[in-house]
PDB file of C-alpha atoms in Angstrom:
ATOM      1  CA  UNK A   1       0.000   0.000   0.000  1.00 51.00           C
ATOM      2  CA  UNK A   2       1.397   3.518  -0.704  1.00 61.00           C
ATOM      3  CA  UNK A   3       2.480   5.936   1.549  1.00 64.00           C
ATOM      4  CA  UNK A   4       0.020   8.414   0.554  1.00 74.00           C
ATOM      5  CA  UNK A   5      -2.963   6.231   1.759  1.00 65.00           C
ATOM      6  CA  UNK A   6      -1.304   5.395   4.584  1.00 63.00           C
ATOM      7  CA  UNK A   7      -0.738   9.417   5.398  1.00 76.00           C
ATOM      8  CA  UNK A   8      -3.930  10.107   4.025  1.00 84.00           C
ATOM      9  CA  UNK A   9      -6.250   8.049   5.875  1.00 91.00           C
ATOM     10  CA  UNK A  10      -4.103   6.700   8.737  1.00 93.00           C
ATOM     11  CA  UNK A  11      -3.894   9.594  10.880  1.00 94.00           C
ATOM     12  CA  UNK A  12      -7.851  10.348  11.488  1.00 96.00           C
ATOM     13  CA  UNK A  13      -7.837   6.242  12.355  1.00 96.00           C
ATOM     14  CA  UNK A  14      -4.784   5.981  14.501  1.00 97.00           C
ATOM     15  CA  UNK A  15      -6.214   9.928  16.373  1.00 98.00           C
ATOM     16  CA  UNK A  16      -9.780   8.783  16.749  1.00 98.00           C
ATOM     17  CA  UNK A  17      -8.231   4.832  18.393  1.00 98.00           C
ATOM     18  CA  UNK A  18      -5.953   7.061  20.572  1.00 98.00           C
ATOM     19  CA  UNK A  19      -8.613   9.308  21.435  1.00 98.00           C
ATOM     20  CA  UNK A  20     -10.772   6.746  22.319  1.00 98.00           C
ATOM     21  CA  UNK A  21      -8.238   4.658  23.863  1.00 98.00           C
ATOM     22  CA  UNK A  22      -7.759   7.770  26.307  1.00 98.00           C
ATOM     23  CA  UNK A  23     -11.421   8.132  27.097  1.00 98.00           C
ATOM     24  CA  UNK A  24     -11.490   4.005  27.643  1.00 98.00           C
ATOM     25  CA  UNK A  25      -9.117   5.046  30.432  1.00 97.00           C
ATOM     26  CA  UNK A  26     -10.961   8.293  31.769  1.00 97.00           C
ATOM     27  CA  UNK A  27     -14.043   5.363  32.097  1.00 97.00           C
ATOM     28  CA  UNK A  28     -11.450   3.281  33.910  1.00 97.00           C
ATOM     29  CA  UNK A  29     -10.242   6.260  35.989  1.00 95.00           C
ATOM     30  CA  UNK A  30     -13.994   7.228  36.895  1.00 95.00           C
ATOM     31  CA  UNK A  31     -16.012   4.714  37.854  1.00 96.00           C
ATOM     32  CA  UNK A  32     -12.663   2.360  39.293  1.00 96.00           C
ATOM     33  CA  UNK A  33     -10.060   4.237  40.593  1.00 93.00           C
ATOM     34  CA  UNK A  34     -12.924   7.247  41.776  1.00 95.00           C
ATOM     35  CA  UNK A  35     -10.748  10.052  40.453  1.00 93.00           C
ATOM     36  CA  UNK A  36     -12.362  12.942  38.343  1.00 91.00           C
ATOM     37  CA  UNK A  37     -12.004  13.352  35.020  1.00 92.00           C
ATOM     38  CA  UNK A  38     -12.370  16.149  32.295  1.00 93.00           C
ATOM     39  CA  UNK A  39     -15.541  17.601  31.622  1.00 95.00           C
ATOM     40  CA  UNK A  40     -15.635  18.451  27.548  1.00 97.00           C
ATOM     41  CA  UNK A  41     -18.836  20.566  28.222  1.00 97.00           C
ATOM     42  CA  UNK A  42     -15.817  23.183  29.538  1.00 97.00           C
ATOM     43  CA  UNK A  43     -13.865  22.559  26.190  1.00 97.00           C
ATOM     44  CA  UNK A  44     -17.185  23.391  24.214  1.00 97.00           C
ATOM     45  CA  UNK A  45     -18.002  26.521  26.564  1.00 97.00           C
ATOM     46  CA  UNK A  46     -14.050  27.757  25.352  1.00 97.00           C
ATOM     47  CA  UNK A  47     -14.780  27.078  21.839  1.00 97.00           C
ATOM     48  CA  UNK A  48     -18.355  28.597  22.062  1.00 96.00           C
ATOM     49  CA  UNK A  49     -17.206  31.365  24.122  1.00 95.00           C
ATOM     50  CA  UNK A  50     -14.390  32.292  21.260  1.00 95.00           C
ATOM     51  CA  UNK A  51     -16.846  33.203  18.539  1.00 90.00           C
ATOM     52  CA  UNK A  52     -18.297  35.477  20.805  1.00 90.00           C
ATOM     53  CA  UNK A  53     -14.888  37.073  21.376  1.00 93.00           C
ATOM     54  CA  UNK A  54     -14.229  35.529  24.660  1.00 94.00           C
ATOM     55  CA  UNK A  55     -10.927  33.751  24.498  1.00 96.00           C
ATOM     56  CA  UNK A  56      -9.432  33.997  28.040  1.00 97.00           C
ATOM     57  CA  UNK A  57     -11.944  33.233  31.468  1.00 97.00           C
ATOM     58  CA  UNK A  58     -11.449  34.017  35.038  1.00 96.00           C
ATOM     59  CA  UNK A  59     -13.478  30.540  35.699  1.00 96.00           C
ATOM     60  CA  UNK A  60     -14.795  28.737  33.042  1.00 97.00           C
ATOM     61  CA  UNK A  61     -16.906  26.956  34.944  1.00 95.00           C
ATOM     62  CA  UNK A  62     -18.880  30.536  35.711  1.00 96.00           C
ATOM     63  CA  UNK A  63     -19.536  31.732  32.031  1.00 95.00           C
ATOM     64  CA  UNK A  64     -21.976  31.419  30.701  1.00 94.00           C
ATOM     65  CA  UNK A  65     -22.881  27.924  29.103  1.00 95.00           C
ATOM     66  CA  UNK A  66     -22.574  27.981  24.937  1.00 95.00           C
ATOM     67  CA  UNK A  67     -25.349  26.272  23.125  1.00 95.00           C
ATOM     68  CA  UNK A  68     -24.434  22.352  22.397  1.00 97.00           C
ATOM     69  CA  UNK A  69     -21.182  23.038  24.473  1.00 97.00           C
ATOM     70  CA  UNK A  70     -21.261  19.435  25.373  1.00 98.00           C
ATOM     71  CA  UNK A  71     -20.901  18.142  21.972  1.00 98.00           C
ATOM     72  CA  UNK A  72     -19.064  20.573  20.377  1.00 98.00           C
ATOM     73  CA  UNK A  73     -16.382  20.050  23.495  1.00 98.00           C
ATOM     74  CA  UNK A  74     -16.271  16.389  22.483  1.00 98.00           C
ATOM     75  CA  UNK A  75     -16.227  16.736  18.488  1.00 98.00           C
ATOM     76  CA  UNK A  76     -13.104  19.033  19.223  1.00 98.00           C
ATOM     77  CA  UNK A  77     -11.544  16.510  21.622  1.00 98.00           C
ATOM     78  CA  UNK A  78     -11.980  13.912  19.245  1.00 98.00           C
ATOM     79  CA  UNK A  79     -10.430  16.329  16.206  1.00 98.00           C
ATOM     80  CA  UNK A  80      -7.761  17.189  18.295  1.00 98.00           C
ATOM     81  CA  UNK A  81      -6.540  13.880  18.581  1.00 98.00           C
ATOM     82  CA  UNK A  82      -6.670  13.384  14.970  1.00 97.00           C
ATOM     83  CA  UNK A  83      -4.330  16.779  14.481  1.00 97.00           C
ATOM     84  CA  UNK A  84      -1.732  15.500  17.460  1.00 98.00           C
ATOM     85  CA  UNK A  85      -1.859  11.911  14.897  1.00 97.00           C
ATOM     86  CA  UNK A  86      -1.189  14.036  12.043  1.00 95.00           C
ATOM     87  CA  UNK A  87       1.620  15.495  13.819  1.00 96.00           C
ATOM     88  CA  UNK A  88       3.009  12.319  14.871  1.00 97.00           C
ATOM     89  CA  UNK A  89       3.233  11.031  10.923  1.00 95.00           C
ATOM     90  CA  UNK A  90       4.792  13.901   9.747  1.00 93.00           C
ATOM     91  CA  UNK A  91       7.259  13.489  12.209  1.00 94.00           C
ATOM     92  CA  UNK A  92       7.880   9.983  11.729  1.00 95.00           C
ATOM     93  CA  UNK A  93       6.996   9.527   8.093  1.00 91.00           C
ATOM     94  CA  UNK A  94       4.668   7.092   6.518  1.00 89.00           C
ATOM     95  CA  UNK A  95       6.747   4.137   7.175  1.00 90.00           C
ATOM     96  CA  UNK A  96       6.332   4.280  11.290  1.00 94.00           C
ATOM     97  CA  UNK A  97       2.806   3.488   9.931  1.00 92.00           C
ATOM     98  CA  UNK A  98       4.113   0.401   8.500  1.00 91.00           C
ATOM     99  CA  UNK A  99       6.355  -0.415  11.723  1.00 94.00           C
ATOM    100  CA  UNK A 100       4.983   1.745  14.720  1.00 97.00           C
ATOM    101  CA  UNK A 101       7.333   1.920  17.413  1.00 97.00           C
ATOM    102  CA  UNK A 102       6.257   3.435  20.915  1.00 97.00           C
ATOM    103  CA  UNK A 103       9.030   5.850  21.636  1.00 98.00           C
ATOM    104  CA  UNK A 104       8.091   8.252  19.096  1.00 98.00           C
ATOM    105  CA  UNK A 105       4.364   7.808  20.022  1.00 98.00           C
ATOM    106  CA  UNK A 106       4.987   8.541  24.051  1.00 97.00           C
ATOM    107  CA  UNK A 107       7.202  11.698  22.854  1.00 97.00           C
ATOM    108  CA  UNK A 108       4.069  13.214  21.003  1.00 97.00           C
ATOM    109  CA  UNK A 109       1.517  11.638  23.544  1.00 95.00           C
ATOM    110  CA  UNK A 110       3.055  13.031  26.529  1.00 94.00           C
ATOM    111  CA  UNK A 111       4.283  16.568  24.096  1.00 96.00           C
ATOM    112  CA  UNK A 112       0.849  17.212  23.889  1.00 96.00           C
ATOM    113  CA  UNK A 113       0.642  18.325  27.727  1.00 97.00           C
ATOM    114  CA  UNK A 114       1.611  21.715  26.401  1.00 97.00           C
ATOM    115  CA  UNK A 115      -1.887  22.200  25.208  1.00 96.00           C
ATOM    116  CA  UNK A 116      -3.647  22.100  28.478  1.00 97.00           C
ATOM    117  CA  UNK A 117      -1.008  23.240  30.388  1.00 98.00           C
ATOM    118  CA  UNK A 118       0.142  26.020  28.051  1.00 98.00           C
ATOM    119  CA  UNK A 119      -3.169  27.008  26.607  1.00 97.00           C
ATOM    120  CA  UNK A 120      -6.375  25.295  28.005  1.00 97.00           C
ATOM    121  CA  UNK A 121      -5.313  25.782  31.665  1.00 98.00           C
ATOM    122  CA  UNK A 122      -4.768  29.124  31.457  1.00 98.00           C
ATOM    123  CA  UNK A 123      -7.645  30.019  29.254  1.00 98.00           C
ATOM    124  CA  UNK A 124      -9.776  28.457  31.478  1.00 98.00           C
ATOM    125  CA  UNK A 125      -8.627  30.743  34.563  1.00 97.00           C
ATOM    126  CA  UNK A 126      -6.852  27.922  35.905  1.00 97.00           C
ATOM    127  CA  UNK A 127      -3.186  29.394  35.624  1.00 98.00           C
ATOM    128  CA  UNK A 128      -0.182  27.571  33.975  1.00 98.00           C
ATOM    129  CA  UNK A 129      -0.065  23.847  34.643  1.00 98.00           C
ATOM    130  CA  UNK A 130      -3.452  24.286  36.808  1.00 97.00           C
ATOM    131  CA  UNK A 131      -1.427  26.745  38.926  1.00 98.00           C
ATOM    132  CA  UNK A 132      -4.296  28.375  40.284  1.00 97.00           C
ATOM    133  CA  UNK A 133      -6.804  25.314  41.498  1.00 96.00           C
ATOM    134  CA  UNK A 134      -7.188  24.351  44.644  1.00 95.00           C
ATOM    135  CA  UNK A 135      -4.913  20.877  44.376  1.00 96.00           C
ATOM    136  CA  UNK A 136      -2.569  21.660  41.535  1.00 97.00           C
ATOM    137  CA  UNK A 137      -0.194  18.519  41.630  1.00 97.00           C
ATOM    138  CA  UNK A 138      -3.441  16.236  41.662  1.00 95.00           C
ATOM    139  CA  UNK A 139      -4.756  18.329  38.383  1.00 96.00           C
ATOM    140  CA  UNK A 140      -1.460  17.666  36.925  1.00 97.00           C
ATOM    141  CA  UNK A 141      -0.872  14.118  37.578  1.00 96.00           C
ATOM    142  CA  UNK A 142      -4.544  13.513  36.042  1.00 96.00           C
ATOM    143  CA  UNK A 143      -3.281  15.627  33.035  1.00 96.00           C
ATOM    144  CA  UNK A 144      -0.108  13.716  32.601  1.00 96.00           C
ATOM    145  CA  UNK A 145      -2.336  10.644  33.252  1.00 96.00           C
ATOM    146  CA  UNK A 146      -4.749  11.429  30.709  1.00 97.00           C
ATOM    147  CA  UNK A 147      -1.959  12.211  28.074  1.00 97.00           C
ATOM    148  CA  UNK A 148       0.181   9.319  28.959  1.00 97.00           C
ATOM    149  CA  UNK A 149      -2.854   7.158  27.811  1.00 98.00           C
ATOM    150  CA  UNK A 150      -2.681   9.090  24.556  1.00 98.00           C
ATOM    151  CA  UNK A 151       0.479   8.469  24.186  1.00 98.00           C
ATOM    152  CA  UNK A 152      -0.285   4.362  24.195  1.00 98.00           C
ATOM    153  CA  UNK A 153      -3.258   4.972  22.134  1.00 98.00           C
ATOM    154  CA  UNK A 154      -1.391   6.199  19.136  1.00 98.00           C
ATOM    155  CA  UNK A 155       1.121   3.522  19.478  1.00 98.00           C
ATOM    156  CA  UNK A 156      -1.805   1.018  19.887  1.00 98.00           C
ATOM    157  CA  UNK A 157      -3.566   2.487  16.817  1.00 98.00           C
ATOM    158  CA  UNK A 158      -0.597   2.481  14.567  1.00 97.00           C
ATOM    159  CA  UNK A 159      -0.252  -1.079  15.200  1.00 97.00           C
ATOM    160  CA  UNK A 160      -3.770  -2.044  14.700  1.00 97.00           C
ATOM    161  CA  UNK A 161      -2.977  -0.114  11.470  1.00 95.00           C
ATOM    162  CA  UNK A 162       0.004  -1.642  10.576  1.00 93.00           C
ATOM    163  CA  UNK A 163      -1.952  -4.614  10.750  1.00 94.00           C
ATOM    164  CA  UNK A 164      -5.048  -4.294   8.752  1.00 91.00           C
ATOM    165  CA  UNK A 165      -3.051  -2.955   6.317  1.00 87.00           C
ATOM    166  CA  UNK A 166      -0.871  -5.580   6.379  1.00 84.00           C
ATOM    167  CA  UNK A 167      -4.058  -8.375   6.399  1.00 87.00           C
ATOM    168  CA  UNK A 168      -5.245  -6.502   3.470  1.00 83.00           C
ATOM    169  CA  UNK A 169      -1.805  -6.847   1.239  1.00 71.00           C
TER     170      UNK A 169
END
């Protein structure tokens, strides 16, 4: 199979497998473990909240809620994981497609802890690396949780990859 194909259609599979991989483990994290876990409603209130104009919040929790905020928090979860896939190829090149390894996969996974930290966080009115919540190191370790089961998820969807492609050659 070309590498166009694979570069093509590969990265929306192996961001939506990681994506979902990662929410797999929220589920895990929730309703075993008992420890919170992100509320995309919040994501969709950011997005909502920037065609107004709004992109910075002293609580995001206390603006006002965005029509559909829910889903639209989740569709851009979702397409975010396909852009950090994206990333990861052009990084790599097509052929990690065709042999995923995990190093390169946990070094984008785990990158990708600037967003929230960097951006979300702080847009949110939570400070840098959740600087300003009540229980800061317990925010980040669920970040770095979260992300860390990212990470696996694009190695574990560029395998499953690598092999349907390969069952289909």
């Amino acid at each position: 199979m070309d590498s166009q194909f694979h570069t093509f259609f590969a990265a929306p599979v192996v961001g939506i497998l990681a994506t979902l991989f990662m929410d797999l483990w929220a589920l895990f994290q929730s309703r075993i473990l008992k420890l919170p876990v992100a509320n995309f409603a919040m994501v969709g209130r950011w997005i909502g909240g920037m065609a107004r104009g709004r992109f910075v919040h002293d609580n995001i929790g206390r603006a006002s809620p965005v029509q559909g905020e829910t889903a639209l928090g989740w569709m851009f979860h979702y397409l975010t994981g396909v852009v950090y896939a994206v990333l990861l190829i052009a990084v790599t090149g097509p052929d990690w497609l065709m042999e995923p390894t995990i190093m390169p996969a946990i070094a984008v996974g785990l990158g990708t802890l600037a967003a929230p930290f960097l951006i979300m966080q702080p847009a949110f009115g939570f400070g840098i690396a959740a600087s300003r919540t009540p229980r800061p190191g317990r925010a980040r370790m669920l970040s770095g949780m979260a992300h860390g089961a990212f990470a696996i998820g694009l190695y574990l969807g560029g395998w499953l990859w690598s092999a349907l492609t390969d069952a289909i050659d």
